[in-house]
XYZ file of N, CA, C and O in Angstrom:
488
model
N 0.837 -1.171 0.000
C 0.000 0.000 0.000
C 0.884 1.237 0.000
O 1.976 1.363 0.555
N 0.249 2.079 -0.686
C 1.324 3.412 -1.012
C 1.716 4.300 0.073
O 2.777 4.908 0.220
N 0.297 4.261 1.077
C 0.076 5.402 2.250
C -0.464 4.205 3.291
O -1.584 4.356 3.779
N 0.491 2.757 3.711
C 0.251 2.586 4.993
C -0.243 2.971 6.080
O -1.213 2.392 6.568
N 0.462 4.244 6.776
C 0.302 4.829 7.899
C -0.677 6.206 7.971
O -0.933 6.837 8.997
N -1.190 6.522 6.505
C -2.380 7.296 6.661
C -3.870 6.785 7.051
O -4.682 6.401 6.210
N -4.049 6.824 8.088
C -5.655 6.289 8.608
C -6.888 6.702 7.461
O -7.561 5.870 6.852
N -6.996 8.094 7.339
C -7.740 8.870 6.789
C -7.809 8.287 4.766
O -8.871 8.059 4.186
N -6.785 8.209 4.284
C -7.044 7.029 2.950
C -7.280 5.494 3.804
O -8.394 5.046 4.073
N -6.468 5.077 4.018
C -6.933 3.967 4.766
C -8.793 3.819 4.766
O -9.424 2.957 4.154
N -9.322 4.823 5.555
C -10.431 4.674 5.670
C -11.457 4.751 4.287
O -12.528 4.213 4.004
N -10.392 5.876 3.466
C -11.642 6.329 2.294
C -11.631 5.334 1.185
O -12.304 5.311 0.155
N -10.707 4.508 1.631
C -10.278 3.158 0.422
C -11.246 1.980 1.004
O -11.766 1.137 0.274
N -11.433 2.043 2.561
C -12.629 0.884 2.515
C -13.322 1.241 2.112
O -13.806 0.523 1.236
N -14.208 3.020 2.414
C -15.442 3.338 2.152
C -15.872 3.018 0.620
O -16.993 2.657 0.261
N -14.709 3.235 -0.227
C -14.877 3.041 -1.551
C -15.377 1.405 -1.606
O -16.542 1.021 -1.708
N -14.254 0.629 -1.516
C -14.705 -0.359 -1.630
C -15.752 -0.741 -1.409
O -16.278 -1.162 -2.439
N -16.662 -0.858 -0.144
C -17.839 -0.991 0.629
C -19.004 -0.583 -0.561
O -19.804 -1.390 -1.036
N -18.894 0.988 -0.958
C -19.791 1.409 -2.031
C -19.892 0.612 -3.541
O -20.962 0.386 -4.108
N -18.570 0.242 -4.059
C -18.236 -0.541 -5.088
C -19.254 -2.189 -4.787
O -19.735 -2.788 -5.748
N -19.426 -2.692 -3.348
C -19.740 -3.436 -3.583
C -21.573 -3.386 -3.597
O -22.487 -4.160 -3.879
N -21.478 -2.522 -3.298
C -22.850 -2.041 -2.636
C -23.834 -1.398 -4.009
O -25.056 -1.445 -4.151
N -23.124 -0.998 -4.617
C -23.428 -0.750 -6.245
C -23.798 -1.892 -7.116
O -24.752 -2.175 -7.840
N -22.536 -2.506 -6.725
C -22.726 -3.916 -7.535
C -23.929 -4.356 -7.588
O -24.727 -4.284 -8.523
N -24.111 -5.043 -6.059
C -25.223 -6.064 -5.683
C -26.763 -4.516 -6.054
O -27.553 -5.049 -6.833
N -26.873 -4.185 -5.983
C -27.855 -3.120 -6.117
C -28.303 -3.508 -7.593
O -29.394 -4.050 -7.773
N -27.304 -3.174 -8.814
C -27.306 -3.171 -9.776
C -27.465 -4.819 -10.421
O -28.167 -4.986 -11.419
N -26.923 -5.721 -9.918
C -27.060 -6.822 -10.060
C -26.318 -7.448 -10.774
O -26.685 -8.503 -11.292
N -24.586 -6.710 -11.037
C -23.868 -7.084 -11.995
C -22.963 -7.824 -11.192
O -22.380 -8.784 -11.697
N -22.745 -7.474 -9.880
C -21.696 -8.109 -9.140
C -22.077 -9.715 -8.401
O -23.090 -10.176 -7.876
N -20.778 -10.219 -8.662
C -20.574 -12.141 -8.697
C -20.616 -11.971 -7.368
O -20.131 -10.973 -6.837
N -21.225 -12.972 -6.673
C -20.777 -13.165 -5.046
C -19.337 -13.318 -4.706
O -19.095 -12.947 -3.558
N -18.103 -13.849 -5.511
C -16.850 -13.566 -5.362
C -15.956 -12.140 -4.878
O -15.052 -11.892 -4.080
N -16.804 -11.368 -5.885
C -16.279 -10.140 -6.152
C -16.930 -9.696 -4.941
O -16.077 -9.227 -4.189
N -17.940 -9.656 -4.506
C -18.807 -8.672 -3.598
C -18.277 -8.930 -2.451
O -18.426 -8.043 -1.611
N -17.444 -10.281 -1.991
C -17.084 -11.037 -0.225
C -16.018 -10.389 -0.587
O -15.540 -9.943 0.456
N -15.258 -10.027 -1.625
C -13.544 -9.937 -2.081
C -13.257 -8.126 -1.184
O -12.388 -7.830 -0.364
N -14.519 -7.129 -1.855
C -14.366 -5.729 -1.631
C -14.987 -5.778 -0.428
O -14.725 -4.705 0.116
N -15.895 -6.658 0.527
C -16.921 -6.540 1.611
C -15.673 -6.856 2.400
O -15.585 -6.191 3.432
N -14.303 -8.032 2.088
C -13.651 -8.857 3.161
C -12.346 -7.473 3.103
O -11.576 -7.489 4.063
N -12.187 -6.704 2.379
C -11.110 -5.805 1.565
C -11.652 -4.246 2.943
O -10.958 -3.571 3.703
N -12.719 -4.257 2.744
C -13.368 -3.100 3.280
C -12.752 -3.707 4.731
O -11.587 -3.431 5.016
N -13.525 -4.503 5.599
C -13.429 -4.709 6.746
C -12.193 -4.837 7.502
O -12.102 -4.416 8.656
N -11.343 -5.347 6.951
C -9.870 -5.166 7.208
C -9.383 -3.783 7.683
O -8.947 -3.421 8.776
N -9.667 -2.871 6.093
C -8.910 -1.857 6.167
C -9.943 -0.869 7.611
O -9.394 0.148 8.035
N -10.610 -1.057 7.907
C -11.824 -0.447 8.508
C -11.157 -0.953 9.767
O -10.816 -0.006 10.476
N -10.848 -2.173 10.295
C -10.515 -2.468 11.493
C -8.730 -1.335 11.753
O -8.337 -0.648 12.696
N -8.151 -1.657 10.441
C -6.649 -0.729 10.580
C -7.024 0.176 11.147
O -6.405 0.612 12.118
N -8.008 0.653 10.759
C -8.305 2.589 10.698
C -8.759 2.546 12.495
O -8.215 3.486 13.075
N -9.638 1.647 13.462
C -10.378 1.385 14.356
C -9.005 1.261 15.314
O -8.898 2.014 16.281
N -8.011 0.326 15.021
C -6.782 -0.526 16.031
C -5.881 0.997 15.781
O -5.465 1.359 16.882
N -5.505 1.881 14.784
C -3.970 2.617 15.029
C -4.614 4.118 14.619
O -3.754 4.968 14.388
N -5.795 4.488 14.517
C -5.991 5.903 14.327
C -6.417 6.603 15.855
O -7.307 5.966 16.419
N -6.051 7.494 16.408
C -5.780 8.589 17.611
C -7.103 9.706 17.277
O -7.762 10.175 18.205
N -7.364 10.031 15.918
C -8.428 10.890 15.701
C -9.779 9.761 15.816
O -10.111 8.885 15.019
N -10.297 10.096 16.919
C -12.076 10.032 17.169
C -13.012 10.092 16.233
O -13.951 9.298 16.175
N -12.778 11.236 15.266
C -13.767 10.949 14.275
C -13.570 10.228 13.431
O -14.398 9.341 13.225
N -12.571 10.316 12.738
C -12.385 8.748 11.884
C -12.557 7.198 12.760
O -13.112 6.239 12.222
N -12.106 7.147 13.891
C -12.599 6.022 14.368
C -13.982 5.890 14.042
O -14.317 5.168 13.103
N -15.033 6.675 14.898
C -16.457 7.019 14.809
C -16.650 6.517 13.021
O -17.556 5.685 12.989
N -16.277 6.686 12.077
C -16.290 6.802 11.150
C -15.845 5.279 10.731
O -16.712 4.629 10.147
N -14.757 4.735 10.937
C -14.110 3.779 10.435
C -15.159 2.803 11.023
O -15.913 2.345 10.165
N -15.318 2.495 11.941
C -16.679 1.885 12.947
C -17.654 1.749 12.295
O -18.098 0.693 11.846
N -18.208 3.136 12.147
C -19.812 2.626 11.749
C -19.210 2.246 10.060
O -19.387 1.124 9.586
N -18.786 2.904 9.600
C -18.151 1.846 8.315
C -18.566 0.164 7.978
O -19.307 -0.397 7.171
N -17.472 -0.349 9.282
C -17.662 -1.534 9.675
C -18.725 -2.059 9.867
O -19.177 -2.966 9.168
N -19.215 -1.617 10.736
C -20.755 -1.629 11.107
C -22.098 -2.487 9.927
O -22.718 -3.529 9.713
N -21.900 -1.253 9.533
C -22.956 -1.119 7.880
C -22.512 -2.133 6.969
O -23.468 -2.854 6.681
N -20.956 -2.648 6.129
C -21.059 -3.658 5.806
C -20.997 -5.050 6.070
O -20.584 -5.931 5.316
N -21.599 -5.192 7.595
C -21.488 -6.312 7.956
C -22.872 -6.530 8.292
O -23.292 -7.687 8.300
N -23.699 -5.486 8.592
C -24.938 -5.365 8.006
C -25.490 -5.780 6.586
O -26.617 -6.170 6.280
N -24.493 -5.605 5.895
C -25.364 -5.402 4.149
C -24.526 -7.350 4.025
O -25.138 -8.214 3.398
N -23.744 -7.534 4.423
C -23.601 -8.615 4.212
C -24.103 -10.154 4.907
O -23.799 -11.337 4.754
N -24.943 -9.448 5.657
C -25.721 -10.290 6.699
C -25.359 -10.969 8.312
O -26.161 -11.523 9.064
N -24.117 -10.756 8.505
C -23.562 -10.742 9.160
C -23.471 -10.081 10.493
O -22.468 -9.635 11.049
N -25.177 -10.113 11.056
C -25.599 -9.758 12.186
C -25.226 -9.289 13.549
O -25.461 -8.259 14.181
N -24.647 -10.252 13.764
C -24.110 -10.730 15.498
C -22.797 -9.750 15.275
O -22.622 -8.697 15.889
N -21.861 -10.328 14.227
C -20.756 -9.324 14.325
C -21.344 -7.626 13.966
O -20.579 -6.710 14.268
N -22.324 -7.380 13.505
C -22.415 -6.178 13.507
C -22.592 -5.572 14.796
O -21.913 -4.722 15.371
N -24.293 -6.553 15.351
C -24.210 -5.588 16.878
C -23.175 -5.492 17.728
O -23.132 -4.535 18.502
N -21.964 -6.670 17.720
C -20.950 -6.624 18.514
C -19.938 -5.751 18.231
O -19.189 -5.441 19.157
N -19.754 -5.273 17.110
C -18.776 -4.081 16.148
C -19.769 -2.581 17.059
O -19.089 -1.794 17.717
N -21.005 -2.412 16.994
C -21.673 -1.615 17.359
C -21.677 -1.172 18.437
O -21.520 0.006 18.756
N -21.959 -2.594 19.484
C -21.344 -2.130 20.965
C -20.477 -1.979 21.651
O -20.529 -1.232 22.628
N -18.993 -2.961 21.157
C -18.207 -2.740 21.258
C -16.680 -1.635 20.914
O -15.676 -1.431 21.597
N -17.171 -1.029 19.350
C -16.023 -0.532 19.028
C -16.339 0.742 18.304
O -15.574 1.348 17.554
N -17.645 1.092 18.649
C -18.042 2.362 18.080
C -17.607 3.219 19.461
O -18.010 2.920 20.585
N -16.914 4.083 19.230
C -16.269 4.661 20.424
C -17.297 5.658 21.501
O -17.150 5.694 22.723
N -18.213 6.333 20.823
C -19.170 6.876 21.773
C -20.409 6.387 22.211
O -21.320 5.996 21.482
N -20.399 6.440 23.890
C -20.741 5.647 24.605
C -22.256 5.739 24.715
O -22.916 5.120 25.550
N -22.907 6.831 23.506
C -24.172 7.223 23.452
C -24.750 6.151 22.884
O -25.895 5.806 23.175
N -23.954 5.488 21.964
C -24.369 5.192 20.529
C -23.608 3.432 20.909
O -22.448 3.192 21.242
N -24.929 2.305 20.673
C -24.512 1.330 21.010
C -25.036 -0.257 20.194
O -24.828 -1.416 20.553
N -25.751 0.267 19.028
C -26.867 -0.977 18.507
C -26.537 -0.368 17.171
O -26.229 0.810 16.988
N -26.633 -1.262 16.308
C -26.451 -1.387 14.702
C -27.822 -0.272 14.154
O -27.653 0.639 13.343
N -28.964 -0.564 14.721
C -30.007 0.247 14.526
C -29.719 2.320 14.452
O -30.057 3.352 13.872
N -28.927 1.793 15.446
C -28.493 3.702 15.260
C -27.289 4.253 14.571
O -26.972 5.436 14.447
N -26.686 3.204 14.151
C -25.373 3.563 13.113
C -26.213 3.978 11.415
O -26.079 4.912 10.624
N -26.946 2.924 11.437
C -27.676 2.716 10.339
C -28.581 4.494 9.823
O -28.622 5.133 8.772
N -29.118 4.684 11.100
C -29.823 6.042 11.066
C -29.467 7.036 11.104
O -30.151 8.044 10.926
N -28.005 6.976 11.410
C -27.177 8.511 11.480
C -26.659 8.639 10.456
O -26.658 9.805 10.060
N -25.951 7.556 9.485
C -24.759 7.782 8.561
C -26.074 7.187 6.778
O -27.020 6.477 6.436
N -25.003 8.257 6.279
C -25.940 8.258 4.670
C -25.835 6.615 4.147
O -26.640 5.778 3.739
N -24.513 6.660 4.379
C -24.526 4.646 3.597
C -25.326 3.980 4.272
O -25.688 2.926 3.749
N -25.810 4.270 5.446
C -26.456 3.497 6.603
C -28.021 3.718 6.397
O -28.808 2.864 6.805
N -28.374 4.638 5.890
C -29.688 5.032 5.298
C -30.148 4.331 3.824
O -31.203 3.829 3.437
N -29.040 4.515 3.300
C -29.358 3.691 1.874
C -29.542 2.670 2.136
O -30.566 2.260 1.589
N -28.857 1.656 2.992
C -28.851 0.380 3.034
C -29.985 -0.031 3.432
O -30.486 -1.033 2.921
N -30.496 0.540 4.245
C -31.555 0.710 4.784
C -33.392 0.383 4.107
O -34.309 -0.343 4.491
N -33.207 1.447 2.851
C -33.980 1.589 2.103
C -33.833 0.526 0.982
O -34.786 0.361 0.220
N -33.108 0.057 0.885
C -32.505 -1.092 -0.268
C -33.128 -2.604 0.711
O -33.698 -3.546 0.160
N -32.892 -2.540 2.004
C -33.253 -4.172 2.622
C -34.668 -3.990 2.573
O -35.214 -5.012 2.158
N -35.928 -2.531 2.998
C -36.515 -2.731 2.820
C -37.777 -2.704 1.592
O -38.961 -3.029 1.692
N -37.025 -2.196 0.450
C -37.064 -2.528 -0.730
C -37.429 -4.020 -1.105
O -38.499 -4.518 -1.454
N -36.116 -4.586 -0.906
C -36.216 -6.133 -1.155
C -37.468 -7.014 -0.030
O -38.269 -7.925 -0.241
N -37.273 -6.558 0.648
C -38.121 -6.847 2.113
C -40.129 -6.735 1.445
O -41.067 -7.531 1.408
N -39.936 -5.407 1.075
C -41.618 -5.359 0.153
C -41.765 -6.126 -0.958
O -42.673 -6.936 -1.148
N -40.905 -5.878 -1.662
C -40.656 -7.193 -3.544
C -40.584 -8.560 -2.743
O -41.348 -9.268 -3.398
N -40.119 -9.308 -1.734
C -40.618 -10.244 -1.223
C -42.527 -10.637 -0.517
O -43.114 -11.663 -0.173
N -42.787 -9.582 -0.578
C -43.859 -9.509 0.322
C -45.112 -9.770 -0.626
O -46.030 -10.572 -0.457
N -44.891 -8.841 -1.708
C -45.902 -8.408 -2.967
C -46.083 -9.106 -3.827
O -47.012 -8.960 -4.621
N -44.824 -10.484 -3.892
C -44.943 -11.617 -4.744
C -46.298 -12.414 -4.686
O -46.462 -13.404 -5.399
């Protein structure tokens, strides 16, 4: 990696990724390979940013990051536990409120229950 020790790319390279995959599956072009590849790519770099960044808001940030695609990937239990455990402010403690504060967290949102009604209406 070019910028190791920058948290702040660090972080904007998962966020990318995360969106890349999140596009994909939306759009319906992306292989389940590809989508675990940028979802497993994201979470990594998201934990770097969580374990060696000193700035709070990027943690806050790198977190609910985490958070959300482990949400979109179904991956429940580790979300609420990412949620209660490593989202740094002590206000904020359930996957439910990461989801409602942050824009990716809103989309995702509207996309499960999207699919959630097209299941229903069948």
């Amino acid at each position: 990696m070019e910028y190791p020790d920058d948290c702040r790319f660090i972080e904007w390279l998962a966020s990318a990724e995360y969106q890349l995959a999140f596009e994909e599956n939306r759009s319906g072009n992306g292989n389940a390979e590809f989508l675990n590849e940028q979802i497993d790519n994201a979470l990594r770099r998201y934990d770097t940013v969580i374990e060696n960044s000193g700035c709070y808001a990027l943690v806050c940030k790198a977190a609910a990051g985490k958070v959300i695609a482990l949400r979109f990937c179904e991956r429940l239990a580790e979300a609420e536990w990412s949620a209660e455990f490593e989202y740094p402010d002590p206000h904020i403690h359930t996957t439910a409120q990461i989801l409602a504060m942050h824009p990716a967290g809103k989309e995702l949102l509207s996309m499960l229950e999207a699919e959630q009604s097209d299941r229903y209406s069948q």
